[in-house]
XYZ file of C-alpha atoms in Angstrom:
473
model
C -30.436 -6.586 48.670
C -31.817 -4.797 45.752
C -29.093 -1.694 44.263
C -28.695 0.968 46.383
C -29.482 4.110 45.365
C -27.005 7.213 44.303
C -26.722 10.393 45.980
C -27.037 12.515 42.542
C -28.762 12.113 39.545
C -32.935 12.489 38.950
C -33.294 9.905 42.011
C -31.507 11.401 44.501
C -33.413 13.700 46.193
C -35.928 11.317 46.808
C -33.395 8.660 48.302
C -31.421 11.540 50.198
C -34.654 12.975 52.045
C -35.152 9.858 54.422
C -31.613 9.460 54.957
C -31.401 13.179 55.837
C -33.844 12.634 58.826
C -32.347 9.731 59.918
C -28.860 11.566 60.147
C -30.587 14.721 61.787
C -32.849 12.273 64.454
C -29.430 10.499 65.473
C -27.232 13.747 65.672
C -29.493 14.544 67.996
C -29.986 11.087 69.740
C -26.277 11.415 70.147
C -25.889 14.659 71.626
C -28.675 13.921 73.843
C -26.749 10.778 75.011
C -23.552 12.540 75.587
C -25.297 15.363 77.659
C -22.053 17.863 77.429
C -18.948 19.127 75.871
C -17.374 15.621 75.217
C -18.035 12.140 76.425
C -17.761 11.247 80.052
C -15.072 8.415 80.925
C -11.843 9.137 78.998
C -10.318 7.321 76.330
C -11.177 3.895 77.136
C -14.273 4.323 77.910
C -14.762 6.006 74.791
C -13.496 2.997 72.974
C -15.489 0.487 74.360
C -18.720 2.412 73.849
C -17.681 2.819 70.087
C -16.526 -0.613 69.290
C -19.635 -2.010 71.233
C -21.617 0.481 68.629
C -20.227 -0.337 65.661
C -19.542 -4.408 66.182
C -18.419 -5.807 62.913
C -17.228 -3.313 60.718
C -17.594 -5.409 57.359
C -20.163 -7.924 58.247
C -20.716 -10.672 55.783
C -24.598 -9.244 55.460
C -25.077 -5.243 55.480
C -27.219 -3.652 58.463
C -29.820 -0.900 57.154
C -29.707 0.688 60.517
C -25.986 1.463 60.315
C -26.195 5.288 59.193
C -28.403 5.663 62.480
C -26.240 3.363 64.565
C -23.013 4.985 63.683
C -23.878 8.442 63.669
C -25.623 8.406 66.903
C -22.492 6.591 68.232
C -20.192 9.395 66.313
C -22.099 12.491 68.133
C -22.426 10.543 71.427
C -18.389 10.619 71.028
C -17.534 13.793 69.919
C -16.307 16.561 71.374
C -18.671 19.633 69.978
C -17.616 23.040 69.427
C -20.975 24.243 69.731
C -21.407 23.470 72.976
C -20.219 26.468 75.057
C -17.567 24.492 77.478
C -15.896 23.093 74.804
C -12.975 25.836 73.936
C -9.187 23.957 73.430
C -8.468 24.381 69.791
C -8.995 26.532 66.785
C -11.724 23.877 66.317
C -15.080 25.864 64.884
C -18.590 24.963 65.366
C -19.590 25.436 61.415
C -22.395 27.758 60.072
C -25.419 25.318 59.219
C -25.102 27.139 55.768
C -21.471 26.484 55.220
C -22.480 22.595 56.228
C -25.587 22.546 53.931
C -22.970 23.554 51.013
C -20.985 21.190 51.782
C -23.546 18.424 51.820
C -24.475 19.555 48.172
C -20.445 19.436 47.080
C -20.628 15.666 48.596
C -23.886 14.529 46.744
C -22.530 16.310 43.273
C -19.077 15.014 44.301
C -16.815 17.355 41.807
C -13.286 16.752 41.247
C -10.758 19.785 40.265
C -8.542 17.567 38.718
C -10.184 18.121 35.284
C -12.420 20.507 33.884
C -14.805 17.921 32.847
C -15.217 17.005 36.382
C -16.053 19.952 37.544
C -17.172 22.690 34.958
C -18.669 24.935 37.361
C -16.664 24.124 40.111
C -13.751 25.056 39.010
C -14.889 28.455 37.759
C -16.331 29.006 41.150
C -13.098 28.067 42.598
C -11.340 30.767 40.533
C -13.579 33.592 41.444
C -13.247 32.674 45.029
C -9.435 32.558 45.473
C -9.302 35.767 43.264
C -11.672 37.629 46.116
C -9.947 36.171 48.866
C -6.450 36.753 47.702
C -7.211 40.705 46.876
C -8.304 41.021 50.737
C -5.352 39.838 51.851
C -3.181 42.189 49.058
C -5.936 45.157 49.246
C -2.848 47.598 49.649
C 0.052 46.029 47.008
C 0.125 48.014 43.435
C -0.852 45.753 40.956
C 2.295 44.496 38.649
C 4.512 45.413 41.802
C 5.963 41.718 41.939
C 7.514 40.263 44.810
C 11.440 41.471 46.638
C 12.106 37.921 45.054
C 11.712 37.269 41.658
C 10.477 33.866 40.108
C 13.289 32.214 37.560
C 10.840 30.570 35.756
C 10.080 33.901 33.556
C 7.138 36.078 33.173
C 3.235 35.004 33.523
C -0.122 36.336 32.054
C -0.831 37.170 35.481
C 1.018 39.148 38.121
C -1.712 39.494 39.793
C -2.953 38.366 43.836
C -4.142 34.921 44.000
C -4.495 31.783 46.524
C -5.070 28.441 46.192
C -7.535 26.383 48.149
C -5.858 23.753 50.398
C -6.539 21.410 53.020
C -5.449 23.982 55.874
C -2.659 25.576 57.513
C -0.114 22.326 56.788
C -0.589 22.241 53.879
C -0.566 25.772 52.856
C 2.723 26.319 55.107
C 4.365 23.404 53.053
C 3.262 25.141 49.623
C 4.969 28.103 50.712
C 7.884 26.668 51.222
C 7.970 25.404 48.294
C 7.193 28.067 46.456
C 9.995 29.936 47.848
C 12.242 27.340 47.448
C 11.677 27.233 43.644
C 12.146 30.943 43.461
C 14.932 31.272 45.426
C 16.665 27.701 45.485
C 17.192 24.563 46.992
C 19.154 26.435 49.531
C 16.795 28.346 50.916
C 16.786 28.660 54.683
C 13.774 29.245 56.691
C 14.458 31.698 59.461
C 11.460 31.566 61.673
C 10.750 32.563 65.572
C 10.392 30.189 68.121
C 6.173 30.462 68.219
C 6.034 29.132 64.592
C 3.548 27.040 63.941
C 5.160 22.987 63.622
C 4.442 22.643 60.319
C 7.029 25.032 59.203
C 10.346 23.706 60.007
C 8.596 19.898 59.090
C 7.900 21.438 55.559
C 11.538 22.552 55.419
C 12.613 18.594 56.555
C 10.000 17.326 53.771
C 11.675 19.535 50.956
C 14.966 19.108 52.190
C 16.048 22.645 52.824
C 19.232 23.335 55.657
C 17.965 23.207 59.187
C 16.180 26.413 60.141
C 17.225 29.131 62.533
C 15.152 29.364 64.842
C 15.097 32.826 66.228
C 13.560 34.145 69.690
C 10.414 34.929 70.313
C 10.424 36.199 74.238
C 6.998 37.139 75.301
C 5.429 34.836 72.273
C 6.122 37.056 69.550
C 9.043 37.050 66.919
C 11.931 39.608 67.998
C 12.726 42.263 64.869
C 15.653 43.182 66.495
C 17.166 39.350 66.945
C 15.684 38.443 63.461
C 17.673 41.360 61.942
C 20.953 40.390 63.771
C 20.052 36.696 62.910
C 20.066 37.345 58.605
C 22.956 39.615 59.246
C 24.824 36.702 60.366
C 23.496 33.671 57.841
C 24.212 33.571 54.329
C 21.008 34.092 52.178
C 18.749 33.203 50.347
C 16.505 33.518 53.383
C 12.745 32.872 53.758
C 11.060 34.564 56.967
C 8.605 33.220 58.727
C 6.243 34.969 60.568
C 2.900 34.367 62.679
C -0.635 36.487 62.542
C -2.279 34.300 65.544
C 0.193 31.587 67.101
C -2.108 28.644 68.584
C -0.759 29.003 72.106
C -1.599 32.091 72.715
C -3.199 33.742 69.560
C -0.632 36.725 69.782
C 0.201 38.058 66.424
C 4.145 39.624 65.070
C 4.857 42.584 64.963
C 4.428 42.628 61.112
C 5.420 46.311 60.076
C 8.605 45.644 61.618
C 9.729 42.092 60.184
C 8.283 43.109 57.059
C 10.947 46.460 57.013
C 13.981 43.958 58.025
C 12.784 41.160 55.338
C 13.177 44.370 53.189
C 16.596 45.655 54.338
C 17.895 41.959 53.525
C 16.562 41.256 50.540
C 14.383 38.374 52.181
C 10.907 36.628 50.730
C 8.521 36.822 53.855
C 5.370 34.476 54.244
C 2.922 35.007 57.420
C 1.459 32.493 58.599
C -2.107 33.875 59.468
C -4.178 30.237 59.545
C -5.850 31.841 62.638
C -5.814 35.956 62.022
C -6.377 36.094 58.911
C -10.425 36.040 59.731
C -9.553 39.419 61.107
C -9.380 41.104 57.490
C -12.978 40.686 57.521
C -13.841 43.034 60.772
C -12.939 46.640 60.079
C -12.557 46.963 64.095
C -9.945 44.622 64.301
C -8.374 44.536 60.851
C -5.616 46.544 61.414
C -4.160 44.128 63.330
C -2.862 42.990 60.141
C -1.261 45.421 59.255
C 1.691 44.342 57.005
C 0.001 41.172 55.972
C 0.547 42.072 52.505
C 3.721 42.807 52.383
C 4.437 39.341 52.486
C 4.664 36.944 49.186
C 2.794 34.331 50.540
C 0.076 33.932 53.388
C -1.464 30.812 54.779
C -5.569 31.364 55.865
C -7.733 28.840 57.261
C -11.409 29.476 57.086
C -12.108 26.968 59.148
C -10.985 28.846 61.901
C -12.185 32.648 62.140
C -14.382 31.731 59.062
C -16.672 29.077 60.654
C -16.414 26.416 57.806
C -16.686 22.374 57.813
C -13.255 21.246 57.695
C -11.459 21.797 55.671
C -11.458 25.324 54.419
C -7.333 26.577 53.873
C -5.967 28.806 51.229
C -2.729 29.662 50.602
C -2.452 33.480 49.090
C 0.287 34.545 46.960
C 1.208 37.906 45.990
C 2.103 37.109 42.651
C 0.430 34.638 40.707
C 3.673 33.677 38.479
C 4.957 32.112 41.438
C 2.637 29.401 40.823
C 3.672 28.349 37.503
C 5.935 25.745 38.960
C 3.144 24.079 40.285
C 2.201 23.348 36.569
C 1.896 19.384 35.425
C 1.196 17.671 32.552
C -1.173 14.373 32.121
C -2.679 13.751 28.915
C -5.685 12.062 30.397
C -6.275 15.339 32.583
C -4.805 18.564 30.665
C -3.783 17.563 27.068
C -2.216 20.208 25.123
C -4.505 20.301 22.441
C -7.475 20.630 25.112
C -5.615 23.072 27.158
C -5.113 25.070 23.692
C -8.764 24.579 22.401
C -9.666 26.333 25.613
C -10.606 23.538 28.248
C -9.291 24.711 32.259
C -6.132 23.354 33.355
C -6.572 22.385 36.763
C -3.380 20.362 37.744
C -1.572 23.589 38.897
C -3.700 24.806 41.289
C -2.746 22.094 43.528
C -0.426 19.560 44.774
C -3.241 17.001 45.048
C -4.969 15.422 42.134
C -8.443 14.716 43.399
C -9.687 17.525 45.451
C -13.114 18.279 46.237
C -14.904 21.219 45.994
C -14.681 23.432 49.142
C -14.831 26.636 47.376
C -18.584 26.003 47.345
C -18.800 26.347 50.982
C -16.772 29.285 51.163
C -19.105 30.791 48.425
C -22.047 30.229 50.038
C -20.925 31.735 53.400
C -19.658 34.662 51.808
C -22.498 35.856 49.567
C -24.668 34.846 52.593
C -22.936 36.788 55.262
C -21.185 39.235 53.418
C -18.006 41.055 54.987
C -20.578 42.851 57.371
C -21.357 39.843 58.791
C -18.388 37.773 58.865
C -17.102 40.862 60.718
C -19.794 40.355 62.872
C -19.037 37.350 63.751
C -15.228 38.010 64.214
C -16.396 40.884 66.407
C -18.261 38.605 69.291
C -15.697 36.137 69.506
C -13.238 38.859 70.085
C -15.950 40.474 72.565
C -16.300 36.913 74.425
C -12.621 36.495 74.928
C -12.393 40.325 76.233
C -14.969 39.232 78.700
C -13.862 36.017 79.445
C -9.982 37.772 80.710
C -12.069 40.450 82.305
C -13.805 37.255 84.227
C -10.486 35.637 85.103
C -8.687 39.142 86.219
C -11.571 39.945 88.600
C -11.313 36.705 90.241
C -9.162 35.750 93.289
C -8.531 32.037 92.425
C -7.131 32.882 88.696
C -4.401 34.411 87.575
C -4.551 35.812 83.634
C -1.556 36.029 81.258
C -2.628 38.711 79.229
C -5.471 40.264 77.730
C -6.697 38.249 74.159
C -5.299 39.684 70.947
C -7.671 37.470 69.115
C -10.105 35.289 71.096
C -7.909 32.971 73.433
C -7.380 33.489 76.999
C -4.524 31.654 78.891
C -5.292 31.542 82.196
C -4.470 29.534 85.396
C -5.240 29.193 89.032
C -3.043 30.997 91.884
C -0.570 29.236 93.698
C -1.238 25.921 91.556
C 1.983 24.241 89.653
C 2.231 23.323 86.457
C 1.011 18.946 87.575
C -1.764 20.733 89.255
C -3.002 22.591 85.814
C -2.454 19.492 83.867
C -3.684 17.311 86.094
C -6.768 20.268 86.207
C -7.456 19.791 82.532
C -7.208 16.041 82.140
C -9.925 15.678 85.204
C -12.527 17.919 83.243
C -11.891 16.092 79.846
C -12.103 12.456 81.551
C -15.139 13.978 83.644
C -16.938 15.174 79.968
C -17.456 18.486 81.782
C -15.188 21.029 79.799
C -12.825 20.723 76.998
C -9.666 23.524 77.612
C -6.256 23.533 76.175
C -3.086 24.198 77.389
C 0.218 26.576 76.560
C 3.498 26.521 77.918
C 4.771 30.256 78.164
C 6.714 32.580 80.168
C 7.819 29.058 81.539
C 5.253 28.335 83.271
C 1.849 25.682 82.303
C -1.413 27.554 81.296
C -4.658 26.834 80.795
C -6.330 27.793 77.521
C -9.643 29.180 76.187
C -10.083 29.874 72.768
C -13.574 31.113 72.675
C -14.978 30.637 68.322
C -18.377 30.400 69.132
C -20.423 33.456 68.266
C -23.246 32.117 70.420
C -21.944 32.281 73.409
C -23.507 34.540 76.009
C -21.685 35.734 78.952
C -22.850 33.432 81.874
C -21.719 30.239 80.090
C -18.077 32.197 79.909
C -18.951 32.656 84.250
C -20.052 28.616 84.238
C -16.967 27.734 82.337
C -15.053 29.343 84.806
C -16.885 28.095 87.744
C -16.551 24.482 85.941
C -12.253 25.110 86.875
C -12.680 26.442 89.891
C -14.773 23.266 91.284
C -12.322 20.714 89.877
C -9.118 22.879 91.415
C -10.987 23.067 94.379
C -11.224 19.535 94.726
């Protein structure tokens, strides 16, 4: 086998173009094959079909029909978000332009470790966190710092930024540790009982005291028990609270925590991996208000922002917090080039290699523009507003409440909570729908979270009609 050809460089056009159709021809093969939301037969089934697919991973001679063989096999297997009946997670079908981007980020294949990696990468990262983090801190004074100060002394820069990340995890764990450099190791996180996982887990990774836990009835965190709950504890406290929980998409009442954080001296981060696409619609934007009152705020644009995975940022109030994040490696930022003027790069992240998905976050936002990412916010926010209407009009469902965001919990009368899960698994086995499920007010629910802008109001009636076959049977 002669050299294979590279992705970049003079050539690569040329050798991407064939491969291109090949890809396109078996996403489509695949989809064709799969005929729905998600592949029919459940997990084993889906196993054999793959490993009988893909035979020998590492044969001792290479196959030139693997890129069709195993993409076919991939989209024949997946569960796509595109597809109208396929609405469990804060999973996004992507913008073809966002995905385009990000095909031209693989091919050029940056790395922000370095400047001389990435030259225009890394200036394109800058501009975007700088955007992004001002729309999160549109209403903080500049130079007005945060309630708790950094002890690693003044920065160039007090003002707004974010870092990119790989999503919510990620950013949550940053946060932490940012907080626990500014305040110290014994930091507690005081968070309500709808936090997201990955926030007491960050506190086990970084070894902070367990965290209080404080509750949240109806799905939202309680001002009044968080107040009596940093009354109690000794500080230094960092508060946790939630702009779109992943259960039910219900968002804390911000105003409020944000006054107590202030009454006690507390740092506050919001976790806002889902909401925070809201800043974007000025209909539904003031549903968070207060975001900025806090020093640190995880987004995820691959949520409410329609990107590729992965798309996170974490968004800091004050960019001297991130000084601590600063490393040294001669082979990557040596003094003299730092000083001659070459980009450090090793403090805008905890990873070393990173690729570049600021470019796909570019691309979406000059494309779109605010009035169309609010656009976009506003018909998946219409969709779940119909979708409850659906469900409340119905005989056979029963609805939880109406959507702050775009997920509905919803669940059939006079079922239990076997029934429900028993409900769900049937459709996923059966490759008919793909719906989630939430445990609140005690009791099983189904879930919808409805991210696709393209859906039109009788697939929200089929989806529907989808659950009320299987319960039926």
């Amino acid at each position: 086998m002669s050299t294979p050809p590279l992705a970049s460089g003079p050539e690569g056009p040329r050798a991407l173009r064939p491969l291109l159709d090949t890809v396109l021809e078996a996403l489509r093969d695949g989809a064709r094959e799969r005929g729905g939301p998600l592949p029919r037969g459940g997990p084993e089934t889906v196993e054999t079909r793959v490993r009988h697919a893909v035979g020998d991973v590492l044969p001792d001679e290479g196959d030139p029909e693997a890129l069709r063989h195993l993409v076919r096999a991939l989209a024949a297997g997946s569960a796509d978000p595109a597809d109208p009946l396929c609405a469990a997670h804060l999973h996004c079908p992507p913008l073809a332009v966002a995905a385009a981007a990000d095909l031209a980020a693989s091919v050029l294949n940056p790395s922000l470790d370095s400047w001389d990696q990435a030259p225009a990468a890394s200036e394109l990262e800058r501009l975007v966190t700088r955007v992004l983090a001002n729309e999160v801190y549109v209403d903080v004074p500049r130079g007005a710092g945060n309630c708790a100060t950094s002890p690693h002394g003044p920065a160039a820069d007090n003002e707004p930024d974010s870092l990119v990340t790989t999503g919510g995890t990620e950013s949550n764990q940053l946060a932490l540790l940012l907080a626990r450099e500014a305040l110290g190791t014994g930091t507690r996180l005081v968070c309500g009982a709808n936090t997201h996982h990955s926030l007491p887990r960050a506190a086990w990774l970084l070894g902070l005291p367990e965290p209080v836990i404080v509750p949240a009835p109806a799905g939202t965190l309680d001002p009044a028990a968080l107040d009596a709950a940093l009354t109690d504890l000794p500080g230094p406290h960092l508060v946790a609270a939630t702009a779109g929980t992943t259960d039910a998409g219900l968002i804390d009442p911000l105003p409020e925590i944000a006054a107590v954080c202030r009454s006690h001296g507390a740092r506050l981060h919001i976790d806002a991996a889902y909401g925070g696409g809201l800043l974007f619609s000025t209909r539904h934007r003031d549903k968070l208000t207060g975001l900025s009152a806090a020093a640190t705020v995880t987004l995820d644009l691959h949520k409410l922002g329609w990107q590729p995975v992965a798309a996170g940022l974490l968004a800091v109030q004050d960019a001297r917090d991130l000084a601590v994040l600063q490393q040294r490696a001669d082979y990557l930022n040596a003094d003299d080039d730092t000083e001659a003027g070459l980009p450090d790069l090793l403090g805008r992240s905890l990873r070393t290699t990173r690729r570049p998905d600021a470019l796909k976050i570019a691309v979406t936002l000059k494309t779109l523009g605010r009035t169309g990412l609010g656009r976009l916010v506003d018909q998946v926010c219409a969709r779940a507003r119909e979708f409850a209407e659906l469900v409340q009009n119905h005989p056979g469902f029963e609805l939880h409440d109406p959507p702050t965001i775009s997920t509905v919990l919803f669940r059939p009368v006079h079922a239990t909570d076997d029934d429900i899960a028993a409900v769900r698994r049937k459709l996923l086995t059966d490759g008919r729908a793909v719906l989630g499920r939430a445990r609140l007010d005690g009791r099983l629910w189904l879930k919808a979270t409805l991210l696709n802008p393209h859906t039109r109001p009788d697939d929200l009636a089929a989806l529907l009609k989808v659950v009320e076959g299987t319960t039926h049977r």
